[in-house]
Structure formats: structure tokens, C-alpha cells
mmCIF file with all atom_site columns, C-alpha atoms in Angstrom:
data_model
loop_
_atom_site.group_PDB
_atom_site.id
_atom_site.type_symbol
_atom_site.label_atom_id
_atom_site.label_alt_id
_atom_site.label_comp_id
_atom_site.label_asym_id
_atom_site.label_entity_id
_atom_site.label_seq_id
_atom_site.pdbx_PDB_ins_code
_atom_site.Cartn_x
_atom_site.Cartn_y
_atom_site.Cartn_z
_atom_site.occupancy
_atom_site.B_iso_or_equiv
_atom_site.pdbx_formal_charge
_atom_site.auth_seq_id
_atom_site.auth_comp_id
_atom_site.auth_asym_id
_atom_site.auth_atom_id
_atom_site.pdbx_PDB_model_num
ATOM 1   C CA . THR Z 1 1   ? -33.094 136.557 87.119  1.00 0.00 ? 1   THR Z CA 1
ATOM 2   C CA . ILE Z 1 2   ? -33.559 140.164 86.007  1.00 0.00 ? 2   ILE Z CA 1
ATOM 3   C CA . ASN Z 1 3   ? -30.094 141.744 85.807  1.00 0.00 ? 3   ASN Z CA 1
ATOM 4   C CA . ASP Z 1 4   ? -31.049 145.330 84.916  1.00 0.00 ? 4   ASP Z CA 1
ATOM 5   C CA . VAL Z 1 5   ? -34.017 147.535 84.032  1.00 0.00 ? 5   VAL Z CA 1
ATOM 6   C CA . SER Z 1 6   ? -33.964 150.377 81.504  1.00 0.00 ? 6   SER Z CA 1
ATOM 7   C CA . SER Z 1 7   ? -36.115 151.964 78.797  1.00 0.00 ? 7   SER Z CA 1
ATOM 8   C CA . CYS Z 1 8   ? -35.919 152.535 75.052  1.00 0.00 ? 8   CYS Z CA 1
ATOM 9   C CA . GLN Z 1 9   ? -38.389 154.208 72.669  1.00 0.00 ? 9   GLN Z CA 1
ATOM 10  C CA . GLY Z 1 10  ? -41.251 154.060 75.155  1.00 0.00 ? 10  GLY Z CA 1
ATOM 11  C CA . ARG Z 1 11  ? -40.615 150.403 75.981  1.00 0.00 ? 11  ARG Z CA 1
ATOM 12  C CA . ALA Z 1 12  ? -39.619 148.999 79.368  1.00 0.00 ? 12  ALA Z CA 1
ATOM 13  C CA . VAL Z 1 13  ? -36.406 146.986 78.979  1.00 0.00 ? 13  VAL Z CA 1
ATOM 14  C CA . PHE Z 1 14  ? -35.393 144.003 81.115  1.00 0.00 ? 14  PHE Z CA 1
ATOM 15  C CA . LEU Z 1 15  ? -32.070 142.176 80.839  1.00 0.00 ? 15  LEU Z CA 1
ATOM 16  C CA . THR Z 1 16  ? -32.403 138.527 81.758  1.00 0.00 ? 16  THR Z CA 1
ATOM 17  C CA . GLY Z 1 17  ? -29.694 135.968 81.063  1.00 0.00 ? 17  GLY Z CA 1
ATOM 18  C CA . SER Z 1 18  ? -28.445 136.592 77.516  1.00 0.00 ? 18  SER Z CA 1
ATOM 19  C CA . ASN Z 1 19  ? -31.705 138.229 76.430  1.00 0.00 ? 19  ASN Z CA 1
ATOM 20  C CA . VAL Z 1 20  ? -32.958 141.788 76.064  1.00 0.00 ? 20  VAL Z CA 1
ATOM 21  C CA . CYS Z 1 21  ? -36.725 141.851 76.614  1.00 0.00 ? 21  CYS Z CA 1
ATOM 22  C CA . MET Z 1 22  ? -38.852 144.906 75.778  1.00 0.00 ? 22  MET Z CA 1
ATOM 23  C CA . SER Z 1 23  ? -42.489 145.628 76.534  1.00 0.00 ? 23  SER Z CA 1
ATOM 24  C CA . ARG Z 1 24  ? -45.062 146.816 74.020  1.00 0.00 ? 24  ARG Z CA 1
ATOM 25  C CA . THR Z 1 25  ? -44.533 150.418 72.882  1.00 0.00 ? 25  THR Z CA 1
ATOM 26  C CA . ASN Z 1 26  ? -45.858 152.911 75.479  1.00 0.00 ? 26  ASN Z CA 1
ATOM 27  C CA . LYS Z 1 27  ? -47.223 150.022 77.581  1.00 0.00 ? 27  LYS Z CA 1
ATOM 28  C CA . PRO Z 1 28  ? -44.414 149.233 80.034  1.00 0.00 ? 28  PRO Z CA 1
ATOM 29  C CA . THR Z 1 29  ? -46.379 146.560 81.911  1.00 0.00 ? 29  THR Z CA 1
ATOM 30  C CA . ASN Z 1 30  ? -47.538 144.661 78.816  1.00 0.00 ? 30  ASN Z CA 1
ATOM 31  C CA . PHE Z 1 31  ? -45.293 141.861 77.523  1.00 0.00 ? 31  PHE Z CA 1
ATOM 32  C CA . TRP Z 1 32  ? -47.980 140.066 75.498  1.00 0.00 ? 32  TRP Z CA 1
ATOM 33  C CA . GLN Z 1 33  ? -48.525 140.085 71.742  1.00 0.00 ? 33  GLN Z CA 1
ATOM 34  C CA . GLY Z 1 34  ? -51.619 141.933 70.604  1.00 0.00 ? 34  GLY Z CA 1
ATOM 35  C CA . SER Z 1 35  ? -52.675 139.082 68.329  1.00 0.00 ? 35  SER Z CA 1
ATOM 36  C CA . ALA Z 1 36  ? -51.913 135.373 68.065  1.00 0.00 ? 36  ALA Z CA 1
ATOM 37  C CA . SER Z 1 37  ? -52.059 135.463 64.267  1.00 0.00 ? 37  SER Z CA 1
ATOM 38  C CA . ALA Z 1 38  ? -50.235 138.700 63.289  1.00 0.00 ? 38  ALA Z CA 1
ATOM 39  C CA . LEU Z 1 39  ? -47.093 140.465 64.525  1.00 0.00 ? 39  LEU Z CA 1
ATOM 40  C CA . ALA Z 1 40  ? -47.554 144.204 65.082  1.00 0.00 ? 40  ALA Z CA 1
ATOM 41  C CA . ALA Z 1 41  ? -44.782 146.824 65.116  1.00 0.00 ? 41  ALA Z CA 1
ATOM 42  C CA . THR Z 1 42  ? -45.696 147.705 68.711  1.00 0.00 ? 42  THR Z CA 1
ATOM 43  C CA . ASP Z 1 43  ? -45.537 144.105 69.995  1.00 0.00 ? 43  ASP Z CA 1
ATOM 44  C CA . PRO Z 1 44  ? -42.961 143.076 72.635  1.00 0.00 ? 44  PRO Z CA 1
ATOM 45  C CA . ILE Z 1 45  ? -39.352 142.387 71.618  1.00 0.00 ? 45  ILE Z CA 1
ATOM 46  C CA . ASP Z 1 46  ? -37.180 139.530 72.908  1.00 0.00 ? 46  ASP Z CA 1
ATOM 47  C CA . ILE Z 1 47  ? -33.703 139.318 71.366  1.00 0.00 ? 47  ILE Z CA 1
ATOM 48  C CA . ASN Z 1 48  ? -30.244 137.938 72.073  1.00 0.00 ? 48  ASN Z CA 1
ATOM 49  C CA . SER Z 1 49  ? -26.890 138.043 70.321  1.00 0.00 ? 49  SER Z CA 1
ATOM 50  C CA . THR Z 1 50  ? -26.211 135.539 67.559  1.00 0.00 ? 50  THR Z CA 1
ATOM 51  C CA . VAL Z 1 51  ? -22.446 136.097 67.987  1.00 0.00 ? 51  VAL Z CA 1
ATOM 52  C CA . GLU Z 1 52  ? -21.894 135.613 71.701  1.00 0.00 ? 52  GLU Z CA 1
ATOM 53  C CA . SER Z 1 53  ? -24.200 134.173 74.330  1.00 0.00 ? 53  SER Z CA 1
ATOM 54  C CA . SER Z 1 54  ? -23.311 135.709 77.690  1.00 0.00 ? 54  SER Z CA 1
ATOM 55  C CA . GLN Z 1 55  ? -25.050 137.376 80.612  1.00 0.00 ? 55  GLN Z CA 1
ATOM 56  C CA . MET Z 1 56  ? -26.362 140.843 79.747  1.00 0.00 ? 56  MET Z CA 1
ATOM 57  C CA . LEU Z 1 57  ? -25.840 142.827 82.953  1.00 0.00 ? 57  LEU Z CA 1
ATOM 58  C CA . ALA Z 1 58  ? -26.340 146.540 82.227  1.00 0.00 ? 58  ALA Z CA 1
ATOM 59  C CA . ALA Z 1 59  ? -28.288 148.635 79.709  1.00 0.00 ? 59  ALA Z CA 1
ATOM 60  C CA . VAL Z 1 60  ? -27.757 152.372 79.148  1.00 0.00 ? 60  VAL Z CA 1
ATOM 61  C CA . PRO Z 1 61  ? -29.693 154.544 76.647  1.00 0.00 ? 61  PRO Z CA 1
ATOM 62  C CA . PHE Z 1 62  ? -27.360 156.767 74.627  1.00 0.00 ? 62  PHE Z CA 1
ATOM 63  C CA . ASN Z 1 63  ? -27.183 158.468 71.221  1.00 0.00 ? 63  ASN Z CA 1
ATOM 64  C CA . LYS Z 1 64  ? -30.707 157.174 70.291  1.00 0.00 ? 64  LYS Z CA 1
ATOM 65  C CA . ASP Z 1 65  ? -29.448 153.605 70.847  1.00 0.00 ? 65  ASP Z CA 1
ATOM 66  C CA . LEU Z 1 66  ? -29.372 151.201 73.780  1.00 0.00 ? 66  LEU Z CA 1
ATOM 67  C CA . ALA Z 1 67  ? -25.874 150.139 74.897  1.00 0.00 ? 67  ALA Z CA 1
ATOM 68  C CA . VAL Z 1 68  ? -25.897 146.724 76.577  1.00 0.00 ? 68  VAL Z CA 1
ATOM 69  C CA . PHE Z 1 69  ? -22.939 145.416 78.582  1.00 0.00 ? 69  PHE Z CA 1
ATOM 70  C CA . SER Z 1 70  ? -21.860 141.852 79.305  1.00 0.00 ? 70  SER Z CA 1
ATOM 71  C CA . PRO Z 1 71  ? -18.730 140.989 81.331  1.00 0.00 ? 71  PRO Z CA 1
ATOM 72  C CA . LYS Z 1 72  ? -16.569 140.833 78.178  1.00 0.00 ? 72  LYS Z CA 1
ATOM 73  C CA . GLY Z 1 73  ? -18.386 142.821 75.508  1.00 0.00 ? 73  GLY Z CA 1
ATOM 74  C CA . GLN Z 1 74  ? -20.414 145.856 74.514  1.00 0.00 ? 74  GLN Z CA 1
ATOM 75  C CA . PHE Z 1 75  ? -23.577 145.407 72.458  1.00 0.00 ? 75  PHE Z CA 1
ATOM 76  C CA . VAL Z 1 76  ? -25.912 147.893 70.829  1.00 0.00 ? 76  VAL Z CA 1
ATOM 77  C CA . VAL Z 1 77  ? -29.603 147.791 69.989  1.00 0.00 ? 77  VAL Z CA 1
ATOM 78  C CA . PHE Z 1 78  ? -29.705 150.408 67.240  1.00 0.00 ? 78  PHE Z CA 1
ATOM 79  C CA . GLY Z 1 79  ? -32.583 152.815 67.693  1.00 0.00 ? 79  GLY Z CA 1
ATOM 80  C CA . ARG Z 1 80  ? -32.066 155.238 64.800  1.00 0.00 ? 80  ARG Z CA 1
ATOM 81  C CA . THR Z 1 81  ? -35.434 154.010 63.451  1.00 0.00 ? 81  THR Z CA 1
ATOM 82  C CA . ALA Z 1 82  ? -38.519 152.731 65.279  1.00 0.00 ? 82  ALA Z CA 1
ATOM 83  C CA . LEU Z 1 83  ? -37.805 149.387 66.949  1.00 0.00 ? 83  LEU Z CA 1
ATOM 84  C CA . THR Z 1 84  ? -40.089 146.537 65.973  1.00 0.00 ? 84  THR Z CA 1
ATOM 85  C CA . PRO Z 1 85  ? -39.971 142.775 66.663  1.00 0.00 ? 85  PRO Z CA 1
ATOM 86  C CA . SER Z 1 86  ? -38.861 142.211 63.066  1.00 0.00 ? 86  SER Z CA 1
ATOM 87  C CA . ASN Z 1 87  ? -35.976 144.730 62.895  1.00 0.00 ? 87  ASN Z CA 1
ATOM 88  C CA . ALA Z 1 88  ? -34.559 144.712 66.460  1.00 0.00 ? 88  ALA Z CA 1
ATOM 89  C CA . LYS Z 1 89  ? -31.077 143.190 66.752  1.00 0.00 ? 89  LYS Z CA 1
ATOM 90  C CA . LEU Z 1 90  ? -28.508 142.921 69.533  1.00 0.00 ? 90  LEU Z CA 1
ATOM 91  C CA . VAL Z 1 91  ? -25.185 143.661 67.818  1.00 0.00 ? 91  VAL Z CA 1
ATOM 92  C CA . LEU Z 1 92  ? -21.764 142.990 69.378  1.00 0.00 ? 92  LEU Z CA 1
ATOM 93  C CA . THR Z 1 93  ? -19.760 146.143 68.581  1.00 0.00 ? 93  THR Z CA 1
ATOM 94  C CA . THR Z 1 94  ? -16.676 145.960 70.830  1.00 0.00 ? 94  THR Z CA 1
ATOM 95  C CA . LYS Z 1 95  ? -15.091 143.377 73.134  1.00 0.00 ? 95  LYS Z CA 1
ATOM 96  C CA . PHE Z 1 96  ? -13.595 145.064 76.194  1.00 0.00 ? 96  PHE Z CA 1
ATOM 97  C CA . GLU Z 1 97  ? -13.768 143.574 79.679  1.00 0.00 ? 97  GLU Z CA 1
ATOM 98  C CA . ASN Z 1 98  ? -16.150 145.343 82.075  1.00 0.00 ? 98  ASN Z CA 1
ATOM 99  C CA . GLU Z 1 99  ? -16.340 145.622 85.842  1.00 0.00 ? 99  GLU Z CA 1
ATOM 100 C CA . LEU Z 1 100 ? -20.104 145.754 86.230  1.00 0.00 ? 100 LEU Z CA 1
ATOM 101 C CA . LYS Z 1 101 ? -20.265 146.159 90.020  1.00 0.00 ? 101 LYS Z CA 1
ATOM 102 C CA . ALA Z 1 102 ? -20.410 149.798 88.929  1.00 0.00 ? 102 ALA Z CA 1
ATOM 103 C CA . LYS Z 1 103 ? -23.157 150.304 86.344  1.00 0.00 ? 103 LYS Z CA 1
ATOM 104 C CA . PRO Z 1 104 ? -21.960 152.151 83.211  1.00 0.00 ? 104 PRO Z CA 1
ATOM 105 C CA . VAL Z 1 105 ? -23.167 155.740 83.023  1.00 0.00 ? 105 VAL Z CA 1
ATOM 106 C CA . ALA Z 1 106 ? -23.933 158.000 80.055  1.00 0.00 ? 106 ALA Z CA 1
ATOM 107 C CA . ALA Z 1 107 ? -22.641 161.563 79.809  1.00 0.00 ? 107 ALA Z CA 1
ATOM 108 C CA . GLY Z 1 108 ? -23.371 163.486 76.637  1.00 0.00 ? 108 GLY Z CA 1
ATOM 109 C CA . LYS Z 1 109 ? -22.432 161.367 73.631  1.00 0.00 ? 109 LYS Z CA 1
ATOM 110 C CA . ASN Z 1 110 ? -20.334 158.842 75.595  1.00 0.00 ? 110 ASN Z CA 1
ATOM 111 C CA . VAL Z 1 111 ? -20.895 156.031 78.074  1.00 0.00 ? 111 VAL Z CA 1
ATOM 112 C CA . PHE Z 1 112 ? -18.255 155.495 80.766  1.00 0.00 ? 112 PHE Z CA 1
ATOM 113 C CA . PHE Z 1 113 ? -17.608 151.986 82.085  1.00 0.00 ? 113 PHE Z CA 1
ATOM 114 C CA . ALA Z 1 114 ? -15.094 150.446 84.475  1.00 0.00 ? 114 ALA Z CA 1
ATOM 115 C CA . SER Z 1 115 ? -12.632 147.594 84.051  1.00 0.00 ? 115 SER Z CA 1
ATOM 116 C CA . ASN Z 1 116 ? -10.179 145.924 86.403  1.00 0.00 ? 116 ASN Z CA 1
ATOM 117 C CA . PHE Z 1 117 ? -6.462  146.676 86.128  1.00 0.00 ? 117 PHE Z CA 1
ATOM 118 C CA . GLY Z 1 118 ? -4.971  144.429 88.802  1.00 0.00 ? 118 GLY Z CA 1
ATOM 119 C CA . ARG Z 1 119 ? -5.434  146.199 92.146  1.00 0.00 ? 119 ARG Z CA 1
ATOM 120 C CA . TYR Z 1 120 ? -6.634  149.288 90.312  1.00 0.00 ? 120 TYR Z CA 1
ATOM 121 C CA . THR Z 1 121 ? -9.604  150.437 88.259  1.00 0.00 ? 121 THR Z CA 1
ATOM 122 C CA . GLY Z 1 122 ? -9.482  151.498 84.645  1.00 0.00 ? 122 GLY Z CA 1
ATOM 123 C CA . ILE Z 1 123 ? -12.167 153.608 82.971  1.00 0.00 ? 123 ILE Z CA 1
ATOM 124 C CA . ARG Z 1 124 ? -13.079 153.530 79.286  1.00 0.00 ? 124 ARG Z CA 1
ATOM 125 C CA . GLU Z 1 125 ? -15.521 155.661 77.313  1.00 0.00 ? 125 GLU Z CA 1
ATOM 126 C CA . PHE Z 1 126 ? -17.794 153.979 74.791  1.00 0.00 ? 126 PHE Z CA 1
ATOM 127 C CA . PHE Z 1 127 ? -18.776 156.210 71.881  1.00 0.00 ? 127 PHE Z CA 1
ATOM 128 C CA . ALA Z 1 128 ? -20.337 156.264 68.420  1.00 0.00 ? 128 ALA Z CA 1
ATOM 129 C CA . GLU Z 1 129 ? -18.028 157.072 65.513  1.00 0.00 ? 129 GLU Z CA 1
ATOM 130 C CA . THR Z 1 130 ? -18.726 160.398 63.801  1.00 0.00 ? 130 THR Z CA 1
ATOM 131 C CA . THR Z 1 131 ? -20.289 158.564 60.856  1.00 0.00 ? 131 THR Z CA 1
ATOM 132 C CA . GLY Z 1 132 ? -22.710 156.884 63.276  1.00 0.00 ? 132 GLY Z CA 1
ATOM 133 C CA . ALA Z 1 133 ? -22.103 153.556 61.546  1.00 0.00 ? 133 ALA Z CA 1
ATOM 134 C CA . SER Z 1 134 ? -19.978 151.955 64.276  1.00 0.00 ? 134 SER Z CA 1
ATOM 135 C CA . ASN Z 1 135 ? -18.987 152.208 67.928  1.00 0.00 ? 135 ASN Z CA 1
ATOM 136 C CA . ASP Z 1 136 ? -15.657 152.065 69.734  1.00 0.00 ? 136 ASP Z CA 1
ATOM 137 C CA . SER Z 1 137 ? -14.116 152.524 73.159  1.00 0.00 ? 137 SER Z CA 1
ATOM 138 C CA . ARG Z 1 138 ? -11.056 154.426 74.357  1.00 0.00 ? 138 ARG Z CA 1
ATOM 139 C CA . PRO Z 1 139 ? -9.285  154.380 77.746  1.00 0.00 ? 139 PRO Z CA 1
ATOM 140 C CA . VAL Z 1 140 ? -9.397  157.546 79.846  1.00 0.00 ? 140 VAL Z CA 1
ATOM 141 C CA . THR Z 1 141 ? -7.085  156.200 82.581  1.00 0.00 ? 141 THR Z CA 1
ATOM 142 C CA . GLN Z 1 142 ? -4.253  155.168 80.257  1.00 0.00 ? 142 GLN Z CA 1
ATOM 143 C CA . HIS Z 1 143 ? -1.998  157.944 81.577  1.00 0.00 ? 143 HIS Z CA 1
ATOM 144 C CA . VAL Z 1 144 ? -2.875  157.146 85.246  1.00 0.00 ? 144 VAL Z CA 1
ATOM 145 C CA . ASN Z 1 145 ? -3.398  153.375 85.162  1.00 0.00 ? 145 ASN Z CA 1
ATOM 146 C CA . LYS Z 1 146 ? -2.310  152.953 88.804  1.00 0.00 ? 146 LYS Z CA 1
ATOM 147 C CA . TYR Z 1 147 ? -4.243  155.857 90.297  1.00 0.00 ? 147 TYR Z CA 1
ATOM 148 C CA . LEU Z 1 148 ? -7.766  154.565 91.038  1.00 0.00 ? 148 LEU Z CA 1
ATOM 149 C CA . LEU Z 1 149 ? -7.111  152.066 93.825  1.00 0.00 ? 149 LEU Z CA 1
ATOM 150 C CA . GLY Z 1 150 ? -9.596  149.229 94.273  1.00 0.00 ? 150 GLY Z CA 1
ATOM 151 C CA . THR Z 1 151 ? -12.613 148.008 92.303  1.00 0.00 ? 151 THR Z CA 1
ATOM 152 C CA . ALA Z 1 152 ? -15.170 150.522 91.039  1.00 0.00 ? 152 ALA Z CA 1
ATOM 153 C CA . ILE Z 1 153 ? -18.535 150.226 92.790  1.00 0.00 ? 153 ILE Z CA 1
ATOM 154 C CA . LEU Z 1 154 ? -20.248 153.429 91.617  1.00 0.00 ? 154 LEU Z CA 1
ATOM 155 C CA . LEU Z 1 155 ? -19.971 155.776 88.633  1.00 0.00 ? 155 LEU Z CA 1
ATOM 156 C CA . THR Z 1 156 ? -21.772 159.129 88.526  1.00 0.00 ? 156 THR Z CA 1
ATOM 157 C CA . ALA Z 1 157 ? -21.530 161.631 85.669  1.00 0.00 ? 157 ALA Z CA 1
ATOM 158 C CA . SER Z 1 158 ? -22.648 165.149 84.818  1.00 0.00 ? 158 SER Z CA 1
ATOM 159 C CA . ALA Z 1 159 ? -22.528 166.221 81.173  1.00 0.00 ? 159 ALA Z CA 1
ATOM 160 C CA . ASN Z 1 160 ? -23.148 169.846 82.183  1.00 0.00 ? 160 ASN Z CA 1
ATOM 161 C CA . TYR Z 1 161 ? -20.017 169.916 84.349  1.00 0.00 ? 161 TYR Z CA 1
ATOM 162 C CA . GLU Z 1 162 ? -18.118 167.500 82.062  1.00 0.00 ? 162 GLU Z CA 1
ATOM 163 C CA . THR Z 1 163 ? -17.267 165.417 85.108  1.00 0.00 ? 163 THR Z CA 1
ATOM 164 C CA . LEU Z 1 164 ? -17.279 161.735 85.997  1.00 0.00 ? 164 LEU Z CA 1
ATOM 165 C CA . ILE Z 1 165 ? -16.929 160.633 89.632  1.00 0.00 ? 165 ILE Z CA 1
ATOM 166 C CA . VAL Z 1 166 ? -15.681 157.149 90.486  1.00 0.00 ? 166 VAL Z CA 1
ATOM 167 C CA . HIS Z 1 167 ? -16.078 155.509 93.897  1.00 0.00 ? 167 HIS Z CA 1
ATOM 168 C CA . THR Z 1 168 ? -14.102 152.329 94.616  1.00 0.00 ? 168 THR Z CA 1
ATOM 169 C CA . ASN Z 1 169 ? -14.227 149.760 97.402  1.00 0.00 ? 169 ASN Z CA 1
ATOM 170 C CA . ALA Z 1 170 ? -10.757 150.790 98.630  1.00 0.00 ? 170 ALA Z CA 1
ATOM 171 C CA . SER Z 1 171 ? -12.012 153.740 100.703 1.00 0.00 ? 171 SER Z CA 1
ATOM 172 C CA . GLN Z 1 172 ? -15.366 154.981 102.003 1.00 0.00 ? 172 GLN Z CA 1
ATOM 173 C CA . THR Z 1 173 ? -14.147 158.582 102.156 1.00 0.00 ? 173 THR Z CA 1
ATOM 174 C CA . ASP Z 1 174 ? -12.276 159.014 98.833  1.00 0.00 ? 174 ASP Z CA 1
ATOM 175 C CA . VAL Z 1 175 ? -13.742 159.553 95.363  1.00 0.00 ? 175 VAL Z CA 1
ATOM 176 C CA . TYR Z 1 176 ? -11.977 160.150 92.052  1.00 0.00 ? 176 TYR Z CA 1
ATOM 177 C CA . PRO Z 1 177 ? -13.314 162.962 89.836  1.00 0.00 ? 177 PRO Z CA 1
ATOM 178 C CA . TYR Z 1 178 ? -12.449 162.914 86.135  1.00 0.00 ? 178 TYR Z CA 1
ATOM 179 C CA . GLN Z 1 179 ? -12.812 166.314 84.461  1.00 0.00 ? 179 GLN Z CA 1
ATOM 180 C CA . TYR Z 1 180 ? -12.707 166.530 80.688  1.00 0.00 ? 180 TYR Z CA 1
ATOM 181 C CA . ILE Z 1 181 ? -13.279 169.224 78.073  1.00 0.00 ? 181 ILE Z CA 1
ATOM 182 C CA . TRP Z 1 182 ? -14.183 168.676 74.428  1.00 0.00 ? 182 TRP Z CA 1
ATOM 183 C CA . ALA Z 1 183 ? -13.586 171.303 71.729  1.00 0.00 ? 183 ALA Z CA 1
ATOM 184 C CA . ASP Z 1 184 ? -15.496 170.095 68.684  1.00 0.00 ? 184 ASP Z CA 1
ATOM 185 C CA . ASP Z 1 185 ? -14.241 166.501 68.236  1.00 0.00 ? 185 ASP Z CA 1
ATOM 186 C CA . LYS Z 1 186 ? -10.963 166.985 70.124  1.00 0.00 ? 186 LYS Z CA 1
ATOM 187 C CA . LYS Z 1 187 ? -10.515 166.395 73.852  1.00 0.00 ? 187 LYS Z CA 1
ATOM 188 C CA . ILE Z 1 188 ? -8.387  169.217 75.253  1.00 0.00 ? 188 ILE Z CA 1
ATOM 189 C CA . GLN Z 1 189 ? -8.509  168.202 78.929  1.00 0.00 ? 189 GLN Z CA 1
ATOM 190 C CA . SER Z 1 190 ? -8.409  164.787 80.581  1.00 0.00 ? 190 SER Z CA 1
ATOM 191 C CA . ALA Z 1 191 ? -7.657  165.305 84.276  1.00 0.00 ? 191 ALA Z CA 1
ATOM 192 C CA . TRP Z 1 192 ? -7.992  162.963 87.280  1.00 0.00 ? 192 TRP Z CA 1
ATOM 193 C CA . SER Z 1 193 ? -7.860  163.994 90.936  1.00 0.00 ? 193 SER Z CA 1
ATOM 194 C CA . THR Z 1 194 ? -8.916  162.747 94.383  1.00 0.00 ? 194 THR Z CA 1
ATOM 195 C CA . TRP Z 1 195 ? -11.485 164.222 96.738  1.00 0.00 ? 195 TRP Z CA 1
ATOM 196 C CA . LYS Z 1 196 ? -11.038 163.187 100.373 1.00 0.00 ? 196 LYS Z CA 1
ATOM 197 C CA . PHE Z 1 197 ? -14.006 163.586 102.693 1.00 0.00 ? 197 PHE Z CA 1
ATOM 198 C CA . GLU Z 1 198 ? -13.740 163.704 106.484 1.00 0.00 ? 198 GLU Z CA 1
ATOM 199 C CA . HIS Z 1 199 ? -16.777 161.490 107.071 1.00 0.00 ? 199 HIS Z CA 1
#
């Protein structure tokens, strides 16, 4: 079963089971090797994690890399250089539980993803360290961990407005905007609110 579809460096990306499968470079419908005797840099890529074998359910391009999410971990296919079948790796970088009914969403240099907190939803932001050598995740609902009622079913973000909007299954008419402001590498605003719609 194909769990998600994305793209990376001109390749179509399919998540299936514990594998990340990529087409030939700039040929999104071609998943065949160019030659039976030699491996080319543009040939398709099919990789999985050597650390943890679990279902890969969501893939989000960010910061030149491809972030891949399983129910209990965050993986990265590093794309700082050209991806080839010989250098592509699926690296487990952090192990935080995800609620993947709502697909993670990128905004600027971060990727927001949901997790369950009992009857409530928690949101974390996945980011690359300033050195670019590693990744981490921090909670953005730590100060309001019983505010987003229900399970997240949709995340939408705008980097221009520095806003994330969360919709849960608890109400068809309520959404939860998260508005944040960064000044250099310091977050100076982290504010949650509720928008209630009549219809």
C-alpha cells in the first residue's frame, strides 16, 4: 500500500511499508534502472531504515532534506548533496510519537506534527540544529497541553503569516491558530487561540 506521495530533488517519492522509493531523477514515472549492468547516479532509489523497521506514513520536504514520519519516529533523507542510489540513507533522528491522521506540514525552517495527549492534541516542531548536523523536536503546546481538544485531523501552515492552524475531530466549527514570531534564533511569541465559525 502506498502511504504517502512527495518529491525530492526532481524525484517522485512513494512511501510504502517501511520503504522510501524514489523515481529516476527528473523522470517521475520511471522506476526502472537505466542499465542491468551498471548503477547510474540518476537511477531509482529504494531505501529503508537499518535501525527501526516501521510503517513510513508521511514525507515532507524541508531544509533541502526529506523528513519522513512513522508512528513513533522521525527520519531524514539528507539532501544536502545530490541523492544517488549509493549515498541515499534513511536516518532515524528523533523518536517522538506522532498522530499521523493529520499530515505534518512545513513552515519555513520547521515541520509541525501532532501527537496525542490523552483527550487532547499536542503539537511539536521538528527542526534542524543551527550546525545542520542533527535534528530535534520541541513542543509548542507545552504551556497549553489541555487546550486543543480532540485528535488532530488537519494541519495547515503559512510561513508568511507565521501561523499554524490545527483542526481536530472534536468540533466541525472550531479551529486552533498558533501564531509565533522568531527574532533571529529566538522565539519571542508562541500564542494559541480558538476561532469559532458559525457554519
